[in-house]
């Protein structure tokens, strides 16, 4: 038979058609199997998503998932040359250990929009009184004793409502956004061993007041505006201008004079580079306990401008503060004649005050395996830049120049060392040297 035999050709065609039919059947079966597998995978994914949703719902419903806890603190050693009083021109040296502060922060998230936070600070080991029985005193007596000279105080107790990133409201005891220490107050957030001395010589440290504020973020702009309790001029002092007027001595805070605060930042000082300005304005005489001693407002206004450049290994931060106080002479006279205040003969108050700092560092961890940052710093403060009458003493015009290192054995712990010189703007007073060591920590749960 030849290849052109019609019967042979028909048989070959029939064989191929059979093979083709079988192949189509196999392909159909394979497609059905793939469809079944895809459906099975889809069902498995749905089941997995349902399981995750159930776990999240259970987690959200858990009481403990709504709590948060943070803590930071520092212990320092300082060796300073100091003067016994403002007339003394021969410095002496003294070394000191200080459990500078332990801060605990408790938070609770009520829902997606409402939360609260309470911050408690224990300074210098805390303080307290105790009742003790002394059997060797006459016939035995109960004695109340002060256990330590530190402080335990609530630095923040606020409730926040934040329906969106662009707008939020907070009220209670809130931080004032004046001065960078209100934002950068944890040990790893500043390079010096202690917080910047220039700001402490002018403003309350990590300034907090009772009041209400709005805040938000729009296109990397961060804004804040607040109405808060004002200062009390009875406690203004020469050496720290209005810082001592912070009403934290009494159970109740006088609120006859309120203060108004605004701040606008571009960028975020906590996470990197930023620039920002703030303004504080408020009267102070209405919050005096002896209101009959002063008939003027005692208005405090404070302007601040700050900047930070944090890029790669480079760190540069700086701040300038300028403040004015109206009726400073009248406040000085009222404080001198108020029984119990005893501000002394050096109660001269500045009608204008200024302070600034600049710190610059290089993170050597970008070039070596050792996580060390070296830095240089300058702080300057002059609480008596201007006075209403007479000549302002230069005794309180101070400059601190220092250099040091920050070592991070782990990201949550920093070990610091700093050495420097303090200069007083009085020619007859020699410069003094200081040295400091510190260990700080921070963590969150």
XYZ file of C-alpha atoms in Angstrom:
445
model
C 0.000 0.000 0.000
C 1.287 3.475 -0.856
C 1.142 6.631 1.288
C -1.386 8.025 -1.131
C -3.780 5.178 -0.528
C -7.106 6.763 0.480
C -7.717 4.155 3.153
C -4.340 4.766 4.748
C -4.888 8.497 4.739
C -8.338 8.152 6.258
C -6.955 5.942 9.002
C -4.198 8.452 9.770
C -6.669 11.321 9.848
C -8.967 9.384 12.129
C -6.083 8.594 14.463
C -5.073 12.250 14.635
C -8.669 13.330 15.278
C -8.865 10.843 18.120
C -5.618 12.121 19.602
C -6.852 15.701 19.212
C -10.122 14.900 20.940
C -8.266 13.232 23.771
C -5.942 16.232 24.051
C -8.916 18.616 24.209
C -10.432 16.530 26.952
C -7.178 16.630 28.912
C -6.952 20.404 28.496
C -10.530 20.823 29.645
C -9.843 18.667 32.693
C -6.677 20.642 33.443
C -8.579 23.945 33.180
C -11.219 22.622 35.546
C -8.540 21.570 38.003
C -6.902 25.021 37.822
C -10.249 26.700 38.332
C -10.925 24.457 41.313
C -7.489 25.273 42.788
C -8.045 29.007 42.269
C -11.414 28.766 43.963
C -9.848 26.825 46.827
C -7.112 29.445 47.222
C -9.702 32.198 47.189
C -11.658 30.431 49.898
C -8.473 29.987 51.943
C -7.616 33.687 51.578
C -11.112 34.682 52.662
C -10.850 32.378 55.646
C -7.431 33.816 56.519
C -8.726 37.383 56.255
C -11.668 36.519 58.453
C -9.292 35.016 61.024
C -7.094 38.141 60.985
C -10.167 40.367 61.354
C -11.349 38.294 64.303
C -7.902 38.484 65.945
C -7.757 42.261 65.396
C -11.248 42.691 66.780
C -10.371 40.613 69.822
C -7.147 42.580 70.244
C -9.005 45.882 69.913
C -11.500 44.739 72.485
C -8.726 43.793 74.895
C -8.443 46.273 77.754
C -4.671 46.129 77.783
C -4.305 46.897 74.066
C -5.664 50.391 74.739
C -2.973 51.211 77.290
C 0.476 52.545 76.468
C 3.472 53.124 78.705
C 6.650 55.105 78.143
C 9.503 56.083 80.389
C 12.729 58.054 80.244
C 15.226 59.295 82.779
C 18.796 60.275 83.539
C 21.465 60.116 86.216
C 24.304 62.626 86.113
C 27.580 63.500 87.809
C 28.779 67.096 87.709
C 31.990 68.740 88.825
C 31.606 72.515 88.795
C 33.506 75.519 90.016
C 31.039 77.783 91.777
C 30.750 80.998 93.774
C 29.162 81.157 97.226
C 27.259 84.336 96.363
C 27.148 87.125 93.802
C 29.919 89.074 95.582
C 32.275 86.085 95.710
C 35.026 86.114 93.044
C 37.026 83.079 94.215
C 35.489 79.886 92.861
C 35.450 76.556 94.665
C 34.912 73.141 93.091
C 32.292 70.601 94.067
C 31.302 67.245 92.617
C 27.722 66.022 92.777
C 25.682 62.980 91.806
C 22.064 63.557 90.898
C 19.241 61.193 89.995
C 18.132 63.997 87.719
C 14.738 62.665 86.717
C 12.637 59.586 86.129
C 9.550 60.201 83.999
C 6.665 57.808 83.434
C 4.023 58.364 80.770
C 0.713 56.512 80.824
C -1.667 56.606 77.865
C -5.126 55.249 77.109
C -6.828 55.131 73.700
C -10.578 55.426 74.202
C -11.277 55.019 70.466
C -9.821 56.182 67.140
C -10.402 59.845 68.000
C -10.144 60.190 71.777
C -7.137 59.425 73.979
C -5.467 60.679 77.142
C -1.934 60.855 78.511
C -0.535 61.437 82.000
C 3.140 62.206 82.557
C 4.636 62.069 86.068
C 8.162 63.261 86.766
C 10.276 62.335 89.791
C 13.156 64.799 90.093
C 16.269 64.288 92.217
C 14.965 61.048 93.703
C 11.519 62.374 94.504
C 10.282 63.746 97.790
C 7.930 62.850 100.551
C 7.179 62.912 104.232
C 6.831 60.041 106.641
C 5.599 59.541 110.166
C 8.205 57.856 112.348
C 8.271 56.832 116.034
C 11.416 57.927 117.894
C 11.675 55.991 121.145
C 14.818 57.836 122.273
C 13.236 61.314 122.265
C 12.106 62.000 125.826
C 9.307 59.465 126.407
C 8.987 58.596 122.714
C 7.431 60.737 120.041
C 5.933 60.454 116.568
C 7.809 62.660 114.115
C 7.001 63.769 110.598
C 10.188 63.932 108.483
C 10.959 65.190 105.018
C 12.646 62.295 103.223
C 14.233 64.049 100.225
C 14.536 67.431 98.585
C 13.366 66.521 95.101
C 10.044 66.884 93.370
C 7.230 64.661 92.244
C 4.960 66.456 89.867
C 2.515 65.863 87.055
C 4.057 67.396 83.941
C 1.191 66.544 81.648
C -2.389 65.323 82.084
C -4.253 65.917 78.869
C -7.227 64.553 76.957
C -7.020 64.753 73.162
C -9.685 64.673 70.478
C -8.194 64.247 67.009
C -10.660 63.496 64.233
C -7.978 64.038 61.550
C -4.268 64.755 61.124
C -5.136 68.335 60.177
C -7.027 69.170 63.369
C -7.079 68.163 67.004
C -8.029 69.581 70.393
C -6.328 68.920 73.726
C -7.154 70.172 77.174
C -6.049 69.675 80.742
C -2.464 70.186 81.888
C -0.627 70.625 78.595
C 2.916 71.420 77.422
C 3.461 74.928 76.079
C 5.235 74.913 72.699
C 7.626 77.674 73.789
C 11.276 76.680 73.898
C 12.712 73.554 72.306
C 12.919 71.699 75.635
C 9.136 71.249 75.490
C 9.702 69.164 72.352
C 13.215 67.761 72.820
C 13.430 66.918 76.512
C 14.487 63.249 76.468
C 18.209 62.495 76.992
C 18.717 61.269 73.423
C 17.087 64.398 71.988
C 19.795 66.882 73.064
C 23.564 66.509 72.988
C 24.594 68.146 76.265
C 24.545 66.187 79.538
C 21.948 68.520 81.053
C 19.210 70.349 79.188
C 20.287 73.669 77.752
C 21.152 76.113 80.517
C 20.204 79.162 78.444
C 16.534 78.170 78.280
C 16.433 77.250 81.985
C 17.700 80.772 82.798
C 14.660 82.327 81.158
C 11.673 79.936 80.974
C 10.078 77.193 83.098
C 11.670 73.868 82.165
C 9.398 71.751 79.924
C 6.751 74.415 80.507
C 3.273 73.061 81.267
C 0.072 74.924 82.188
C -3.636 74.230 82.526
C -5.671 75.173 79.494
C -6.899 74.205 76.057
C -5.179 74.087 72.695
C -5.701 73.148 69.078
C -3.068 71.449 66.943
C -2.628 69.733 63.592
C -0.456 68.960 60.595
C -1.010 70.189 57.034
C 1.553 69.493 54.287
C 4.413 69.109 56.807
C 3.405 72.324 58.605
C 2.652 71.737 62.308
C 0.612 74.359 64.139
C -0.489 74.894 67.749
C -2.577 77.582 69.442
C -3.377 77.596 73.169
C -5.149 79.519 75.917
C -3.566 78.629 79.272
C -3.106 79.794 82.843
C -0.645 82.674 83.157
C 2.418 83.287 85.315
C 2.542 84.888 88.770
C 4.959 87.844 89.000
C 5.378 87.456 92.773
C 8.012 84.790 92.016
C 9.932 86.464 89.186
C 13.619 86.514 90.041
C 16.712 88.160 88.618
C 18.620 84.973 87.805
C 15.920 83.188 85.781
C 13.668 86.110 84.740
C 10.053 84.728 84.622
C 10.874 81.015 85.019
C 10.128 81.001 88.751
C 6.718 82.558 88.090
C 5.442 79.131 87.040
C 2.547 78.429 89.441
C 3.495 75.002 90.760
C 3.927 75.792 94.452
C 0.269 75.719 95.432
C -2.639 73.309 95.247
C -4.603 75.717 93.070
C -3.399 77.751 90.103
C -4.674 81.328 89.936
C -6.333 81.956 86.591
C -7.336 85.622 86.710
C -4.754 86.347 84.015
C -4.610 83.948 81.097
C -1.898 83.614 78.474
C -2.030 82.988 74.728
C 0.462 80.850 72.846
C 1.015 80.134 69.150
C 3.571 77.995 67.349
C 4.196 77.082 63.710
C 6.832 74.573 62.582
C 7.812 73.319 59.171
C 9.218 69.823 59.493
C 9.455 67.802 62.656
C 12.054 68.564 65.353
C 11.587 65.104 66.892
C 12.394 63.183 63.733
C 14.806 65.404 61.799
C 15.181 68.806 60.223
C 12.742 71.622 60.967
C 12.316 75.350 61.500
C 9.767 76.975 63.774
C 8.587 80.124 65.531
C 6.470 80.625 68.646
C 4.938 83.530 70.548
C 3.667 83.809 74.135
C 1.644 86.736 75.538
C 0.006 87.173 78.932
C -0.457 89.422 81.936
C 0.815 88.288 85.337
C -0.330 90.718 88.066
C -3.840 89.280 88.322
C -2.406 85.934 89.426
C -0.550 87.428 92.407
C -1.784 86.331 95.820
C -1.252 89.875 97.199
C -3.091 91.748 94.462
C -3.104 95.012 96.418
C 0.644 95.414 95.930
C 0.535 96.104 92.215
C -1.786 98.084 89.965
C -0.089 97.377 86.634
C -0.428 94.444 84.222
C 3.091 92.990 84.253
C 2.742 91.734 80.680
C 5.113 89.009 79.521
C 5.734 88.448 75.814
C 8.204 85.868 74.522
C 9.281 85.247 70.939
C 11.307 82.234 69.878
C 12.782 81.025 66.620
C 14.449 77.638 66.283
C 15.944 75.427 63.620
C 17.375 71.937 63.270
C 19.347 70.291 60.486
C 19.661 66.532 60.969
C 20.913 64.841 57.821
C 23.177 61.797 57.614
C 25.928 62.179 60.213
C 25.357 65.941 60.678
C 23.363 67.417 63.556
C 22.891 71.161 64.065
C 20.231 72.672 66.322
C 19.749 76.189 67.562
C 17.272 78.490 69.264
C 16.940 82.200 70.011
C 14.589 83.505 72.731
C 13.667 87.127 73.354
C 11.234 88.296 76.016
C 9.878 91.544 77.388
C 8.274 92.318 80.751
C 6.262 95.492 81.262
C 6.216 97.253 84.651
C 9.366 95.405 85.738
C 10.357 98.136 88.222
C 6.891 98.145 89.796
C 7.039 94.353 90.155
C 10.489 94.603 91.735
C 9.241 97.109 94.322
C 6.079 95.110 95.016
C 8.064 91.902 95.563
C 10.524 93.637 97.891
C 7.699 94.849 100.135
C 5.510 91.721 100.085
C 5.817 89.905 103.434
C 7.285 86.433 103.159
C 8.738 86.706 99.660
C 12.186 87.969 100.718
C 13.557 88.389 97.199
C 16.639 90.158 98.639
C 18.572 93.112 97.376
C 19.188 91.513 93.985
C 15.572 91.403 92.837
C 16.205 93.659 89.842
C 14.060 92.376 86.992
C 14.845 92.721 83.338
C 12.384 94.565 81.127
C 13.976 92.548 78.325
C 15.657 89.150 78.419
C 17.342 87.033 75.793
C 18.967 83.617 75.437
C 20.207 81.327 72.710
C 22.037 78.069 72.109
C 23.669 76.307 69.190
C 24.757 72.677 69.310
C 26.500 70.836 66.485
C 27.431 67.178 66.313
C 28.805 64.502 64.012
C 27.524 60.933 64.282
C 30.679 58.857 63.808
C 28.498 55.756 63.523
C 28.148 56.662 59.831
C 31.908 56.173 59.349
C 32.863 53.596 62.006
C 31.126 50.669 63.750
C 31.195 52.640 67.034
C 27.908 54.542 67.675
C 29.453 57.747 69.050
C 28.430 61.342 68.375
C 30.912 64.108 69.118
C 29.562 67.601 69.683
C 30.267 71.211 70.524
C 27.785 73.549 72.215
C 27.350 77.183 73.212
C 24.630 78.518 75.533
C 24.093 82.194 76.317
C 21.603 83.886 78.615
C 21.094 87.424 79.814
C 17.940 87.843 81.939
C 18.804 91.550 82.385
C 19.362 92.594 78.779
C 17.439 95.786 79.498
C 16.015 97.362 82.680
C 13.466 100.147 82.987
C 15.671 102.371 85.148
C 19.268 102.336 86.274
C 22.025 100.114 84.914
C 21.603 96.380 84.554
C 24.196 94.280 86.345
C 26.231 91.951 84.125
C 26.532 89.389 86.913
C 23.803 87.208 85.403
C 24.988 87.391 81.789
C 26.450 83.917 81.283
C 28.021 82.005 78.413
C 28.701 78.263 78.517
C 31.000 76.724 75.895
C 31.517 72.972 75.902
C 32.349 69.839 73.905
C 31.637 66.185 74.527
C 30.439 62.827 73.295
C 27.249 60.756 73.230
C 27.716 56.961 73.134
C 24.755 54.676 72.341
C 25.534 51.059 73.385
C 21.961 50.314 72.282
C 19.485 52.791 70.754
C 17.512 53.105 74.024
C 20.499 54.093 76.211
C 22.899 57.012 75.894
C 26.075 57.625 77.911
C 27.302 61.225 77.820
C 30.418 63.165 78.756
C 30.888 66.940 78.509
C 33.564 69.448 79.530
C 33.455 73.194 79.193
C 33.923 76.680 80.524
C 31.442 79.184 81.967
C 32.050 82.871 81.386
C 30.392 85.699 83.298
C 30.275 89.107 81.594
C 32.088 90.759 84.505
C 35.816 91.271 84.024
C 36.657 90.746 87.709
C 35.016 87.307 87.789
C 37.276 84.581 86.383
C 36.015 81.910 84.040
C 35.107 78.580 85.655
C 35.406 75.063 84.298
C 32.889 72.266 84.504
C 32.749 68.564 83.723
C 29.719 66.278 83.570
C 28.866 62.626 82.980
C 25.397 61.264 82.394
C 23.439 58.129 81.593
C 19.978 58.374 80.055
C 17.382 55.906 78.842
C 14.038 55.821 77.119
C 11.641 53.091 76.049
C 7.999 52.521 75.204
C 5.673 49.528 75.452
